Tab-separated table of C-alpha atoms in Angstrom:
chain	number	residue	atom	x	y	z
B	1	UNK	CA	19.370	-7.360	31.013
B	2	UNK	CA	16.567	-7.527	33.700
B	3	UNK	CA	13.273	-5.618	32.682
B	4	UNK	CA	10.512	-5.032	35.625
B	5	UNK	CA	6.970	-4.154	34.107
B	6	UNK	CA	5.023	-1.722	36.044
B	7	UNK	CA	1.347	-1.164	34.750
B	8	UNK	CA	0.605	1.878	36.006
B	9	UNK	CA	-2.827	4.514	35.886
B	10	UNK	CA	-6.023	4.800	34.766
B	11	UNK	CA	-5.007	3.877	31.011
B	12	UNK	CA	-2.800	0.830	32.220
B	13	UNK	CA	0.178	2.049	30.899
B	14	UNK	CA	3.638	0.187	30.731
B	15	UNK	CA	6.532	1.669	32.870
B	16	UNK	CA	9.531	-0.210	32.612
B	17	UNK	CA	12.725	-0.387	35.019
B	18	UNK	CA	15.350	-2.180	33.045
B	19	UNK	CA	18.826	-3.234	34.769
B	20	UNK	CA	21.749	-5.156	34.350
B	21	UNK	CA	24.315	-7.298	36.428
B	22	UNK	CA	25.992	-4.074	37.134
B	23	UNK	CA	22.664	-2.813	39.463
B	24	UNK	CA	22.746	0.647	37.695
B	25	UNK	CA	19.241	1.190	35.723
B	26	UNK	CA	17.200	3.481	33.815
B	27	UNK	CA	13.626	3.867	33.842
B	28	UNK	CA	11.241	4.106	31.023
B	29	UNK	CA	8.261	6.285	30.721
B	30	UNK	CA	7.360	6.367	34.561
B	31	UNK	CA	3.175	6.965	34.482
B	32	UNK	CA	2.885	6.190	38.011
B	33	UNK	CA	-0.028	7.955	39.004
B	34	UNK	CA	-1.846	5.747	41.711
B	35	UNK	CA	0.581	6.312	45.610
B	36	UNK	CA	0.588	1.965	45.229
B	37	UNK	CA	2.105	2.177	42.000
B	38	UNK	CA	4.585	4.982	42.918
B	39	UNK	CA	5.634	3.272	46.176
B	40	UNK	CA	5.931	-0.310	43.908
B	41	UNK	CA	8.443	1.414	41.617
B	42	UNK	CA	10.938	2.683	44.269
B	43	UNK	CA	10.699	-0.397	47.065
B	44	UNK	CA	12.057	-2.313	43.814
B	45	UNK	CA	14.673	0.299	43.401
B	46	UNK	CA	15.734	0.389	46.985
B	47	UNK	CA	15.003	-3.529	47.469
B	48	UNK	CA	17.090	-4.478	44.521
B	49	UNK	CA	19.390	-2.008	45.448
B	50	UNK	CA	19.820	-0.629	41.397
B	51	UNK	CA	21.051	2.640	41.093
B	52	UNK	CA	18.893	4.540	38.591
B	53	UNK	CA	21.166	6.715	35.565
B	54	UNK	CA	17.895	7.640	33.261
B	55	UNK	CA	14.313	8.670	33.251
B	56	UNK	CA	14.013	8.043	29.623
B	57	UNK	CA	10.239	9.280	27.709
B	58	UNK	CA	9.317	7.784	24.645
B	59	UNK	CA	6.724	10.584	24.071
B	60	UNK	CA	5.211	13.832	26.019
B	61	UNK	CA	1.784	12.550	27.127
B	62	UNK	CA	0.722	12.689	30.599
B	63	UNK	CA	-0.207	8.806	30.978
B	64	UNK	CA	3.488	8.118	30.399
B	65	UNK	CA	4.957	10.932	32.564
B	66	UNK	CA	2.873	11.199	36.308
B	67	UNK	CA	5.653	9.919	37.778
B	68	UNK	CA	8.125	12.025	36.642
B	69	UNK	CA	8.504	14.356	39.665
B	70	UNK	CA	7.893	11.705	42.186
B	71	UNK	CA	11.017	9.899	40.754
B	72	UNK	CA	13.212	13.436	40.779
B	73	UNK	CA	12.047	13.718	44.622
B	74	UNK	CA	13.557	10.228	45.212
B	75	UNK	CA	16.446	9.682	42.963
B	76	UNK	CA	16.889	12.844	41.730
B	77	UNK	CA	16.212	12.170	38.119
B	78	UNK	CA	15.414	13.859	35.194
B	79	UNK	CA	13.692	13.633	31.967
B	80	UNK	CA	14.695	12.684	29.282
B	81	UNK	CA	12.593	13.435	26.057
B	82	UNK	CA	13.167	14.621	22.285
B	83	UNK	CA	12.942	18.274	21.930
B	84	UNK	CA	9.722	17.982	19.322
B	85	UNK	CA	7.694	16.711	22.481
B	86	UNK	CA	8.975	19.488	25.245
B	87	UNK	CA	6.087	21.374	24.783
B	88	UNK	CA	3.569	18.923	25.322
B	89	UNK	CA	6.105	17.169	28.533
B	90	UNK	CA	5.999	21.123	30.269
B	91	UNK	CA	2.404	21.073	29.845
B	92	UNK	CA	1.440	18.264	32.371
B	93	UNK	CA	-1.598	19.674	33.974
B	94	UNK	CA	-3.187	21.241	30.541
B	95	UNK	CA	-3.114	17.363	29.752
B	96	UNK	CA	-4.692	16.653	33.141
B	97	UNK	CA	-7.701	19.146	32.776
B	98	UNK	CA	-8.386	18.284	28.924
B	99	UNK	CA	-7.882	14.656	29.002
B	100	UNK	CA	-8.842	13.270	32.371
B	101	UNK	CA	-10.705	15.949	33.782
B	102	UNK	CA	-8.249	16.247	37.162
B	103	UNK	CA	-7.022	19.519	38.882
B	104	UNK	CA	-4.034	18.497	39.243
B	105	UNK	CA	-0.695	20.082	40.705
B	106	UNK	CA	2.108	18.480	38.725
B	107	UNK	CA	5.792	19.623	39.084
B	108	UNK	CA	7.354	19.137	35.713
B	109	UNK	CA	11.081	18.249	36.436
B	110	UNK	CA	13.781	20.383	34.872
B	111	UNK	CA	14.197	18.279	31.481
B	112	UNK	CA	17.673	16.814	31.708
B	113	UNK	CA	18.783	15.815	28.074
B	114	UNK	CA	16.971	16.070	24.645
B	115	UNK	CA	17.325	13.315	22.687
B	116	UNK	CA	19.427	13.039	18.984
B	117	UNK	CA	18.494	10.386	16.572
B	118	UNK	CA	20.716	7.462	17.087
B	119	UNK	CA	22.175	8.865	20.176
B	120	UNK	CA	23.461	5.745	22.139
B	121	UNK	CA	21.820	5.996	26.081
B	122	UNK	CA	24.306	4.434	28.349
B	123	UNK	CA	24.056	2.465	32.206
B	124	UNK	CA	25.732	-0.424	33.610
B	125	UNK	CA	26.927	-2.569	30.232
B	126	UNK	CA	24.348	-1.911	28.096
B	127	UNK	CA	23.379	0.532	25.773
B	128	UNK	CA	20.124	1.879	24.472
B	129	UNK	CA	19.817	3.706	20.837
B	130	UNK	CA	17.501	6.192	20.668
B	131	UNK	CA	15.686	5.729	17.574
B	132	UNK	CA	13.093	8.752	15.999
B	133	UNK	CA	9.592	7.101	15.417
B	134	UNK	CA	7.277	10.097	14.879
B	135	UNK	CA	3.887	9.578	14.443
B	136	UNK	CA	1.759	9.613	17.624
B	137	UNK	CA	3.487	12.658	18.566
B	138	UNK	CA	5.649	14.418	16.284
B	139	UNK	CA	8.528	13.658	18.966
B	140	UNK	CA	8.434	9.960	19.797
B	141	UNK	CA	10.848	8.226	19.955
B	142	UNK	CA	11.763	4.318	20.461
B	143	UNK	CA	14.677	2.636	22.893
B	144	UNK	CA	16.688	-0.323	20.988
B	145	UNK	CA	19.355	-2.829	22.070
B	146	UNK	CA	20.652	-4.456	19.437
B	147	UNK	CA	22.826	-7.126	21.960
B	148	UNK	CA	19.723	-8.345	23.943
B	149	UNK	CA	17.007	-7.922	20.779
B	150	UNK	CA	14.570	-5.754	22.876
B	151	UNK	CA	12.585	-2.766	21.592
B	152	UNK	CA	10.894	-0.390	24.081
B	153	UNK	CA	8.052	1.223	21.863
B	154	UNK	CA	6.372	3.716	23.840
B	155	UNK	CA	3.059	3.773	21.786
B	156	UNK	CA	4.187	3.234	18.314
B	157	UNK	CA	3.497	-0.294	18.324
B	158	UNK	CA	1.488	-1.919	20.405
B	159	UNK	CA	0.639	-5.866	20.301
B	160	UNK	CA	-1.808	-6.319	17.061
B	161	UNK	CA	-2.310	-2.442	16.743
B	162	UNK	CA	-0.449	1.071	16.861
B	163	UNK	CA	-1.479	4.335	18.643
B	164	UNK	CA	-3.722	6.742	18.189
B	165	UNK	CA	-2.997	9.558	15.890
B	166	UNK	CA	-5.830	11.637	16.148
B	167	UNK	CA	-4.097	13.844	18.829
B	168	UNK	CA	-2.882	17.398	18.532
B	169	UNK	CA	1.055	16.533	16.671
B	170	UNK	CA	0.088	13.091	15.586
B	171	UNK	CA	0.069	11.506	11.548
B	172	UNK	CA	-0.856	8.922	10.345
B	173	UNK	CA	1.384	9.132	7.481
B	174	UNK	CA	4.378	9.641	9.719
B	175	UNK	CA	3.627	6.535	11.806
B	176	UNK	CA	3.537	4.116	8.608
B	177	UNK	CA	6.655	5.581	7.583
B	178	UNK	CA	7.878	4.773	11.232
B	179	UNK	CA	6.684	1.874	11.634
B	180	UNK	CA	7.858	0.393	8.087
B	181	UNK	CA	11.356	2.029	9.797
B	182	UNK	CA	11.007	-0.434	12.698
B	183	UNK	CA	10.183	-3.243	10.126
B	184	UNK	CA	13.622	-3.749	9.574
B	185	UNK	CA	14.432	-4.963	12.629
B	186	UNK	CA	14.902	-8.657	12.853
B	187	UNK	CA	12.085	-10.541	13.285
B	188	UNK	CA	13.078	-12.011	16.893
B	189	UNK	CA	13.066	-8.403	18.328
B	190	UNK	CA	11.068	-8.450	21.586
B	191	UNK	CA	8.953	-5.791	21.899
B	192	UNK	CA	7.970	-3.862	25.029
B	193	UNK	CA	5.176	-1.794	24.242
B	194	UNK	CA	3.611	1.185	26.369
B	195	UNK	CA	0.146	-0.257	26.596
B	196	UNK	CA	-0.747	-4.403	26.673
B	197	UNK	CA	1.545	-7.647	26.199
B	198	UNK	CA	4.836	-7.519	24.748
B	199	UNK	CA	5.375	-8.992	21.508
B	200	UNK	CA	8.032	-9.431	18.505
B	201	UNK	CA	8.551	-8.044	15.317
B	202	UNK	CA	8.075	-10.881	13.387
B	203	UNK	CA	4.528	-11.197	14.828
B	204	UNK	CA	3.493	-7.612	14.046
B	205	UNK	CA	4.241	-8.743	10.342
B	206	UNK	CA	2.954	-11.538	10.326
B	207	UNK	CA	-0.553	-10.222	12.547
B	208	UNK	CA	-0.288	-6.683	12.481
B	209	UNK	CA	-2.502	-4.868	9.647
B	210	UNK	CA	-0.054	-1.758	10.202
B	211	UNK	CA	3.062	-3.260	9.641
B	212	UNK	CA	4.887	-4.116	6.191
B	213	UNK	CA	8.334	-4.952	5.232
């Protein structure tokens, strides 16, 4: 498995294209806001010559999603997203005016395909399982492949800390419980977080005050 990191927008946030020896690919959480960072994204599409299957969203937020249409324009993608978070996905430029203060025009793609829990995401030879993590939104979710030990977080767990929870659909209570969920994993997990370095499980235990087994 081949995983590109993108850090994208004003809040640095992780986009990930992820690919295997079969050049199909699926992209995760595209918040490509700047025209560099958009124009990064698809030269290494077209340059690699991948063929894109998913536009996968670990959560609704806007930092995580500017790209969305930009992809659908290109590749004709999709999102992807858990039905608990449509409402905040289709709300893209409420997010824009409250959070960041932009007037912005954003075209919200047609969502493609709401997530189940444990619903196996397919491209190339791998497979991603879709795992429920609610907490920083009532519908995030995580992307886990058991065969290559890699866990794409969104921003459940970050390196050292966990996201915010403050937020309009966010618990705290819900997040322990997730993250004690993602706990179980084994300890050499990698995992590719939506904000900062990438880390493992067995270092969140070991460092991270949030995380118990």
């Amino acid at each position: 498995m081949n995983i590109k990191n993108f850090t994208c927008n004003m809040l640095q946030e992780n986009c990930y294209v992820v690919s295997d020896e079969t050049k199909e690919c699926v992209i995760i959480d595209c918040g490509a806001y700047y025209d560099d960072e958009q124009q990064a994204i698809v030269s290494y599409i077209k340059d690699n010559e991948l063929v894109p299957r998913h536009l996968l969203v670990t959560h609704g937020h806007l930092d995580h999603n500017f790209g969305n249409d930009m992809l659908n324009r290109e590749f004709g993608l999709q999102p992807e997203v858990s039905t608990r978070d449509e409402h905040i996905i289709m709300n893209l430029t409420m997010q824009a005016q409250q959070f960041y203060n932009l007037s912005l025009e954003l075209n919200t793609p047609t969502i493609k395909h709401f997530f189940e829990d444990n619903e196996l995401i397919s491209f190339g030879n791998h497979k991603l399982k879709v795992l429920e993590t609610p907490g920083h939104t009532k519908g995030s979710v995580c992307f886990y492949c058991a065969e290559e030990n890699v866990l794409f977080s969104g921003d459940t767990l970050f390196r050292g800390s966990i996201g915010r929870t403050d937020l309009r659909g966010g618990s705290m209570i819900q997040i322990i419980q997730s993250l004690r969920f993602l706990a179980q994993l084994p300890d050499e997990t990698i995992v590719f977080s939506g904000h900062g370095p990438s880390t493992t499980i067995g270092n969140e235990l070991a460092h991270n005050p949030y995380m118990d087994r």
